[in-house]
Short mmCIF file of C-alpha atoms in Angstrom, two decimals:
data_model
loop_
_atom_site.label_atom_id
_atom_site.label_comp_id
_atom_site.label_asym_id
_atom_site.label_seq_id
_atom_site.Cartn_x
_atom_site.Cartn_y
_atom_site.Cartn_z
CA UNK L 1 123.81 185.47 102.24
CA UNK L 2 122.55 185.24 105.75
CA UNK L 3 124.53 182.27 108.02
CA UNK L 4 121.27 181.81 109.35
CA UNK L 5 119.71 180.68 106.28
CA UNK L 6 122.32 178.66 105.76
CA UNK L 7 122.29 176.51 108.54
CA UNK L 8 118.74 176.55 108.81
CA UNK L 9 117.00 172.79 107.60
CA UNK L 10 113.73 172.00 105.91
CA UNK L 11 111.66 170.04 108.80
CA UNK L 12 109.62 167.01 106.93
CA UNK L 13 107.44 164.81 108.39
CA UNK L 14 108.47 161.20 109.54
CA UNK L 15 108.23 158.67 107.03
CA UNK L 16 105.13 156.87 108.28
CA UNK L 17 103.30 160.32 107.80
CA UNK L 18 105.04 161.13 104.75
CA UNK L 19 103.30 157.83 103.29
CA UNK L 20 100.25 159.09 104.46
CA UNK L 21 100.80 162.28 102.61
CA UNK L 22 101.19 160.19 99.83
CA UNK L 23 98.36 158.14 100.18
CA UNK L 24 98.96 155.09 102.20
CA UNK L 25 96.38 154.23 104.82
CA UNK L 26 96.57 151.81 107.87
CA UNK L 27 95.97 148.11 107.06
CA UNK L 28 92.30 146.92 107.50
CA UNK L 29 90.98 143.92 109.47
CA UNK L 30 92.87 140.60 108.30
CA UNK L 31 90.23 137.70 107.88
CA UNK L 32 91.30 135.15 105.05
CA UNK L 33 93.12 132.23 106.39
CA UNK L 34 97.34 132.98 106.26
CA UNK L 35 98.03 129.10 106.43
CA UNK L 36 98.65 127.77 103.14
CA UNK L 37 96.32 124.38 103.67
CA UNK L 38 93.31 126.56 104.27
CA UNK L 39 93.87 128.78 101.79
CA UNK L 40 91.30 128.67 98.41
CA UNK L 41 93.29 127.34 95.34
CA UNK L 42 91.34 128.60 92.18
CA UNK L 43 93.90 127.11 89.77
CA UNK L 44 93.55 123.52 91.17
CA UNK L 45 89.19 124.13 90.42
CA UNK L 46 87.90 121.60 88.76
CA UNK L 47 85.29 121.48 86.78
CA UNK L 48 84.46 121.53 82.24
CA UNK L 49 85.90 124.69 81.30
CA UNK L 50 85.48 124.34 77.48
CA UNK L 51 88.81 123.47 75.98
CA UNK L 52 92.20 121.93 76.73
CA UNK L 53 95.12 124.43 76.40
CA UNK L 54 98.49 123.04 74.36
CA UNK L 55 100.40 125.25 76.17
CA UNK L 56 100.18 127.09 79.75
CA UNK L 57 103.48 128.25 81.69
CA UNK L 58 105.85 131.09 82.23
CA UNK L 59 108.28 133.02 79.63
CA UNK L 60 110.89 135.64 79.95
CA UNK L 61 112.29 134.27 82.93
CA UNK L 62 116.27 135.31 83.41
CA UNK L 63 118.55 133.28 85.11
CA UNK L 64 122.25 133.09 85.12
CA UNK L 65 123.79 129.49 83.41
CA UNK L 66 126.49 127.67 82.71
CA UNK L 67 127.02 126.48 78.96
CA UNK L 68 129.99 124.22 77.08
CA UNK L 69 131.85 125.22 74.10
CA UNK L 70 134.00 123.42 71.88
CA UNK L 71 135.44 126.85 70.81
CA UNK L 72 137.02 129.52 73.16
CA UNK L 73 136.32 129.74 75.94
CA UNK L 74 134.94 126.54 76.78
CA UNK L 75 133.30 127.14 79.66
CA UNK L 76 131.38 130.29 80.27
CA UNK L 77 128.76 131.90 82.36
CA UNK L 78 126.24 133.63 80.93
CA UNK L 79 122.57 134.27 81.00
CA UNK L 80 119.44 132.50 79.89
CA UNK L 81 116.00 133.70 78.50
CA UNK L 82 113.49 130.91 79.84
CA UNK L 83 110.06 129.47 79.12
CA UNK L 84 108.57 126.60 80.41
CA UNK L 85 104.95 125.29 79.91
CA UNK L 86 102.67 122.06 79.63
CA UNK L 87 99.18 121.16 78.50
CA UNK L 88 95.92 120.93 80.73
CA UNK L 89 92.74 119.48 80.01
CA UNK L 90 89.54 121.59 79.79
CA UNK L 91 89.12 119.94 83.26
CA UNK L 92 91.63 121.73 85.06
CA UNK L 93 91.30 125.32 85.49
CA UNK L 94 94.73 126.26 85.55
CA UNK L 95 98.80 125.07 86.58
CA UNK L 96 100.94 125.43 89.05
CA UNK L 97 102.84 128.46 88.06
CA UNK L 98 105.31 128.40 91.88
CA UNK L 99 106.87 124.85 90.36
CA UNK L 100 108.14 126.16 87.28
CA UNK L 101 110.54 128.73 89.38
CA UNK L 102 111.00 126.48 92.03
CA UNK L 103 112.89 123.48 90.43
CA UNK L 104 115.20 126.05 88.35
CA UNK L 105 116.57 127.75 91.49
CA UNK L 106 116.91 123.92 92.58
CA UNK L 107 118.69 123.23 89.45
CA UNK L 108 120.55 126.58 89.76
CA UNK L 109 121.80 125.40 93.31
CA UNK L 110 123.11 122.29 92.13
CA UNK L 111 124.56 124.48 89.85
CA UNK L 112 122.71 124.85 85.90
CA UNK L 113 124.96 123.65 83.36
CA UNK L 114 122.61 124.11 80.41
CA UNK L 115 123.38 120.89 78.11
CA UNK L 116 120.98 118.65 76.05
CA UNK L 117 120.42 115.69 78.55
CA UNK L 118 120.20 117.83 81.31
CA UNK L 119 117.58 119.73 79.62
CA UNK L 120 115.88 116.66 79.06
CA UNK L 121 115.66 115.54 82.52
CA UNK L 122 114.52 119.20 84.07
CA UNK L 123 111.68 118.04 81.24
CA UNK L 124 110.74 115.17 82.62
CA UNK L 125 111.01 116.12 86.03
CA UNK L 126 109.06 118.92 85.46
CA UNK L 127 105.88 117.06 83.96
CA UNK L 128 106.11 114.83 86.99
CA UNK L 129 106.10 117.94 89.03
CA UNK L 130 103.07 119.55 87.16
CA UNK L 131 101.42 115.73 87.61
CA UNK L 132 100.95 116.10 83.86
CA UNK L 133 101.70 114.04 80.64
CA UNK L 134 103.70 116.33 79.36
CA UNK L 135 106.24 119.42 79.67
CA UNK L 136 108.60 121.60 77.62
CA UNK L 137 111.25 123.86 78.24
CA UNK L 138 113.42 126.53 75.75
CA UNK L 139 116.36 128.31 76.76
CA UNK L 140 117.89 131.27 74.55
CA UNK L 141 121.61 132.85 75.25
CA UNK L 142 124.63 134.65 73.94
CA UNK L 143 126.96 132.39 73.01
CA UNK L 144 130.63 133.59 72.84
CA UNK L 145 133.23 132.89 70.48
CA UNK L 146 136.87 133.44 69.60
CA UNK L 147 137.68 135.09 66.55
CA UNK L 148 141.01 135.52 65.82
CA UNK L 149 142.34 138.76 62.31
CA UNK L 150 143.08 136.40 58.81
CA UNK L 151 146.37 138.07 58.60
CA UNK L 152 147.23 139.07 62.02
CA UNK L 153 145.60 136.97 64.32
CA UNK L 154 144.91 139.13 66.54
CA UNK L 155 141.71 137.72 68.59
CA UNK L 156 138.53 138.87 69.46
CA UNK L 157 134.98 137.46 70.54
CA UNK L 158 132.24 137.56 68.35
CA UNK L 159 128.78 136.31 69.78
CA UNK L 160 126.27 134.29 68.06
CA UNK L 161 122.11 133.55 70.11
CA UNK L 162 121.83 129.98 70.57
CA UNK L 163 118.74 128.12 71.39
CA UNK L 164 117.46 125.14 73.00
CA UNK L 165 113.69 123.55 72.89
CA UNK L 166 113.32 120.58 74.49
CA UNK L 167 109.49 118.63 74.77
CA UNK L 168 108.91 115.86 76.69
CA UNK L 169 105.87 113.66 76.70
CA UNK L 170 104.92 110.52 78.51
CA UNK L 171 103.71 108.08 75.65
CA UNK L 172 106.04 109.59 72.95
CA UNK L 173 108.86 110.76 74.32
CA UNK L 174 111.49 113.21 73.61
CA UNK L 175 111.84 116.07 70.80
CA UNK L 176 114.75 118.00 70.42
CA UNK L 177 115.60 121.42 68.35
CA UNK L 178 118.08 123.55 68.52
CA UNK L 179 118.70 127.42 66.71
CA UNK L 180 121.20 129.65 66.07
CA UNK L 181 121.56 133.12 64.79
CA UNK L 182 124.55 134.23 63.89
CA UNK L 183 126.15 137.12 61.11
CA UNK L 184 127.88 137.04 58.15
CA UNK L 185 129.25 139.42 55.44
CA UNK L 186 127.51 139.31 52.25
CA UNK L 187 128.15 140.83 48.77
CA UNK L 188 125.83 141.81 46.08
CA UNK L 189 126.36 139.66 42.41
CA UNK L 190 124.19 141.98 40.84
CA UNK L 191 126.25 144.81 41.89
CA UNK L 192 129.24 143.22 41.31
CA UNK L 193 128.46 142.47 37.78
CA UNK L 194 126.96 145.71 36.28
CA UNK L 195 129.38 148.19 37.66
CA UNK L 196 132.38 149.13 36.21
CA UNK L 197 134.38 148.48 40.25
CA UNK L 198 133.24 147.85 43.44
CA UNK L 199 130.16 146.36 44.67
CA UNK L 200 127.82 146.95 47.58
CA UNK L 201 127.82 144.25 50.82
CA UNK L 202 125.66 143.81 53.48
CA UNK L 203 125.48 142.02 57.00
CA UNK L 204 123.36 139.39 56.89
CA UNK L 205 121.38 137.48 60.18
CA UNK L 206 121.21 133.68 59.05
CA UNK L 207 118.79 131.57 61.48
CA UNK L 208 119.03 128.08 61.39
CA UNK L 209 116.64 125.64 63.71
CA UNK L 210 117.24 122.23 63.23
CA UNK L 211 115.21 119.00 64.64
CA UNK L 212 118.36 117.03 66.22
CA UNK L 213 117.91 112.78 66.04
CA UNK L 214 117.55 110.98 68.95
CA UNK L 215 120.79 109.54 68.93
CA UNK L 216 122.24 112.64 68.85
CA UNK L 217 125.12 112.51 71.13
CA UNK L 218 126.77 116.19 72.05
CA UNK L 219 129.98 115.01 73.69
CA UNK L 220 130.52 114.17 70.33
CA UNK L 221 129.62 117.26 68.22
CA UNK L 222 128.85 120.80 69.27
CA UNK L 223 125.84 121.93 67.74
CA UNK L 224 126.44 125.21 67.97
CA UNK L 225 129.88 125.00 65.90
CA UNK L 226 128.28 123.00 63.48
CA UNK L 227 125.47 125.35 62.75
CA UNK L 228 127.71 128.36 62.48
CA UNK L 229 130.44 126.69 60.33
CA UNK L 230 127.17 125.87 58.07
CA UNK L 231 126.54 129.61 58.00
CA UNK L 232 129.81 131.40 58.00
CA UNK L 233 131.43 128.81 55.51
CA UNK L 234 128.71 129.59 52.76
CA UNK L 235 128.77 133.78 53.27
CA UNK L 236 130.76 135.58 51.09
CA UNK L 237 133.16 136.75 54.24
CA UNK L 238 132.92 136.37 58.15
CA UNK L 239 132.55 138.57 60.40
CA UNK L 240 135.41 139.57 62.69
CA UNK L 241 135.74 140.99 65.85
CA UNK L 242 139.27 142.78 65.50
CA UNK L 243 140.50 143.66 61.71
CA UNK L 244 144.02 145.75 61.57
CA UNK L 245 144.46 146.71 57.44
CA UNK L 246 146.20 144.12 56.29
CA UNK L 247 142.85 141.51 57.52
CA UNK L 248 140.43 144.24 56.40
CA UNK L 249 142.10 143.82 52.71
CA UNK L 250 142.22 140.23 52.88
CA UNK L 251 138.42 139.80 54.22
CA UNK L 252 137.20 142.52 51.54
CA UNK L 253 138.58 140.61 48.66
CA UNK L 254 137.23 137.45 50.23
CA UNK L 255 133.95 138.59 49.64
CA UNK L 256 134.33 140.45 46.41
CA UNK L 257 135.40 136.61 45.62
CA UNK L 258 132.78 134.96 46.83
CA UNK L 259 129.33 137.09 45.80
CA UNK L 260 126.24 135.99 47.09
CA UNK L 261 122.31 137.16 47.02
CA UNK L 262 120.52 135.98 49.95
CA UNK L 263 118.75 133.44 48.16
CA UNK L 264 121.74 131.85 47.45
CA UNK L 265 123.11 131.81 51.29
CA UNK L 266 120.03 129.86 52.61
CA UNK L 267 120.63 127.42 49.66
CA UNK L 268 123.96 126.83 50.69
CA UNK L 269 123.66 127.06 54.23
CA UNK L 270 120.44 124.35 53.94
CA UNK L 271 122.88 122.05 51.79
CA UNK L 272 124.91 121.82 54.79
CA UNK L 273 122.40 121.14 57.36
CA UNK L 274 121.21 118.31 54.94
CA UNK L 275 124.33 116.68 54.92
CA UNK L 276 124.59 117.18 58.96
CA UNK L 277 123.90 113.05 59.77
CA UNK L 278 122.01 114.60 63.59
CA UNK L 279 119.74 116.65 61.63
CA UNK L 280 116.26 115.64 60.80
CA UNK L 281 114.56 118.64 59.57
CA UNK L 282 115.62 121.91 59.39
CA UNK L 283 114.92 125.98 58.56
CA UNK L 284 117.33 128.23 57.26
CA UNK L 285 116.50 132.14 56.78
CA UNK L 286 118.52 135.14 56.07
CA UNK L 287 117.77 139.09 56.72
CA UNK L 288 120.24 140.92 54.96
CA UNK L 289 120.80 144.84 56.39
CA UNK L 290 120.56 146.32 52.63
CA UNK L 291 123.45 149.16 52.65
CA UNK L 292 121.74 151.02 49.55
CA UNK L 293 118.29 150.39 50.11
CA UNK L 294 115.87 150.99 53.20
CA UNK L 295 115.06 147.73 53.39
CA UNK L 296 115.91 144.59 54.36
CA UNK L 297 115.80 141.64 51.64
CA UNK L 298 114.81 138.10 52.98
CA UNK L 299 114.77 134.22 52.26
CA UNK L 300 113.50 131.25 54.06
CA UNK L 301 113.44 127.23 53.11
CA UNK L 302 112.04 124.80 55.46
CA UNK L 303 112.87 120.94 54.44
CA UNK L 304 112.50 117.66 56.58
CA UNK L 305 114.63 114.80 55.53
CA UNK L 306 112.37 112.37 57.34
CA UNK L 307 109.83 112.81 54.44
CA UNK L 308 111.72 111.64 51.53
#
């Protein structure tokens, strides 16, 4: 190959004119105000614009936060899914969107430890902010657990999605609920009983959302435990993070045990919540992954002690 060809370079154009190339054109004559009190602000218009909106805000918003555990490890950093919103009257045209953001990056800098009373007072803050009766704010993240082998102990961490709603409004007051999804072994009855051995399991995805009381206090209880004890207690095994043989025999007899359809796990796993003295009402559904079949079989039950 020629050294000449070799050291020769490609000549481009300068960046401003390879923009150009590229479309970019020079910035036209600038004749809006730039000040932000002589700026137009549509969203403050207003005026009768037909109907008053339950709900108007932001969603999807990431932000890193701190959460409590009562299991290992205790403390840990992780990161939550956000949504925050309030009502407006048909007399406003629309909300502040800016505020939302702004007070959690305040509440970030004091640094966001994502518990139920703080929660509550971001709430209330937060209406105050929007100059409305009302806010509400929900919070979904991985929640990490230790898991430690039934024979070996060896550890591991398993993960379960926790969720927090919390609605605030000025004449009524707070309203608290809480979810969890977490996974759990199950095994087949039907299966069990008809063949001559062995009997096909699944993994199944229990959600729980409970309505908490308002006396609910969580330095004394950790929701989170208490919903997945409800869930993994009732399966026919749990689900473990690290299994050497001797734990992979002892959890696979566990469940040939301890069979269970998935009607009978949100049974169960609603029992439990009803006994729970913080719940008020409560949903319990399970997705099992079918392992012979291309579906997925399903159960819900929704029940609300308050009504009784």
């Amino acid at each position: 190959m020629n050294q000449t060809n070799i050291n020769t370079k490609k000549q481009l154009p300068s960046k401003e004119d390879r923009h150009k190339l590229f479309g970019s054109v020079d910035p036209g004559p600038r004749t809006k105000p730039i000040e932000k009190d002589e700026m137009a602000d549509l969203q403050n218009s207003r005026e009768d614009f037909l109907f008053d909106l339950d709900a108007v805000g932001i969603s999807n918003v990431k932000h890193p936060i701190r959460i409590y555990s009562s299991k290992k490890p205790e403390m840990q950093t992780t990161i939550g899914t956000f949504r925050f919103a309030s009502s407006i009257g048909k007399g406003s045209k629309g909300t502040n969107m800016s505020r939302f953001t702004e007070q959690l990056d305040r509440y970030h800098n004091d640094g966001f430890a994502v518990d139920i009373t703080t929660l509550k007072k971001f709430t209330k803050e937060l209406a105050d902010r929007l100059k409305q009766e009302d806010a509400e704010v929900e919070v979904t993240y991985p929640w990490f657990f230790e898991r430690r082998g039934p024979f070996s102990d060896l550890a591991g961490m398993n993960h379960a999605d926790a969720t927090m709603k919390v609605s605030y409004h000025q004449h009524t007051g707070y309203d608290v609920e809480v979810s969890l999804t977490g996974k759990i072994t199950t095994l087949c009855p039907c299966s069990k009983e008809i063949s001559e051995y062995s009997a096909h399991n699944q993994r199944g995805n229990v959600t729980m959302s409970v309505r908490l009381t308002e006396d609910f206090d969580e330095n004394d209880m950790d929701w989170k435990e208490a919903l997945l004890e409800a869930a993994e207690s009732n399966a026919s095994a749990r689900i473990h993070p690290v299994l050497k043989r001797p734990d992979e025999k002892a959890v696979t007899e566990q469940a040939y045990e301890n069979p269970r359809f998935v009607e009978d796990i949100v049974r169960l796993v609603a029992a439990d919540l009803y006994e729970l003295p913080f719940v008020e009402r409560f949903y319990v559904a399970c997705r099992n992954e079918e392992s012979i079949h291309l579906h997925d079989a399903i159960a819900e039950v929704t029940y609300d002690k308050t009504e009784e």
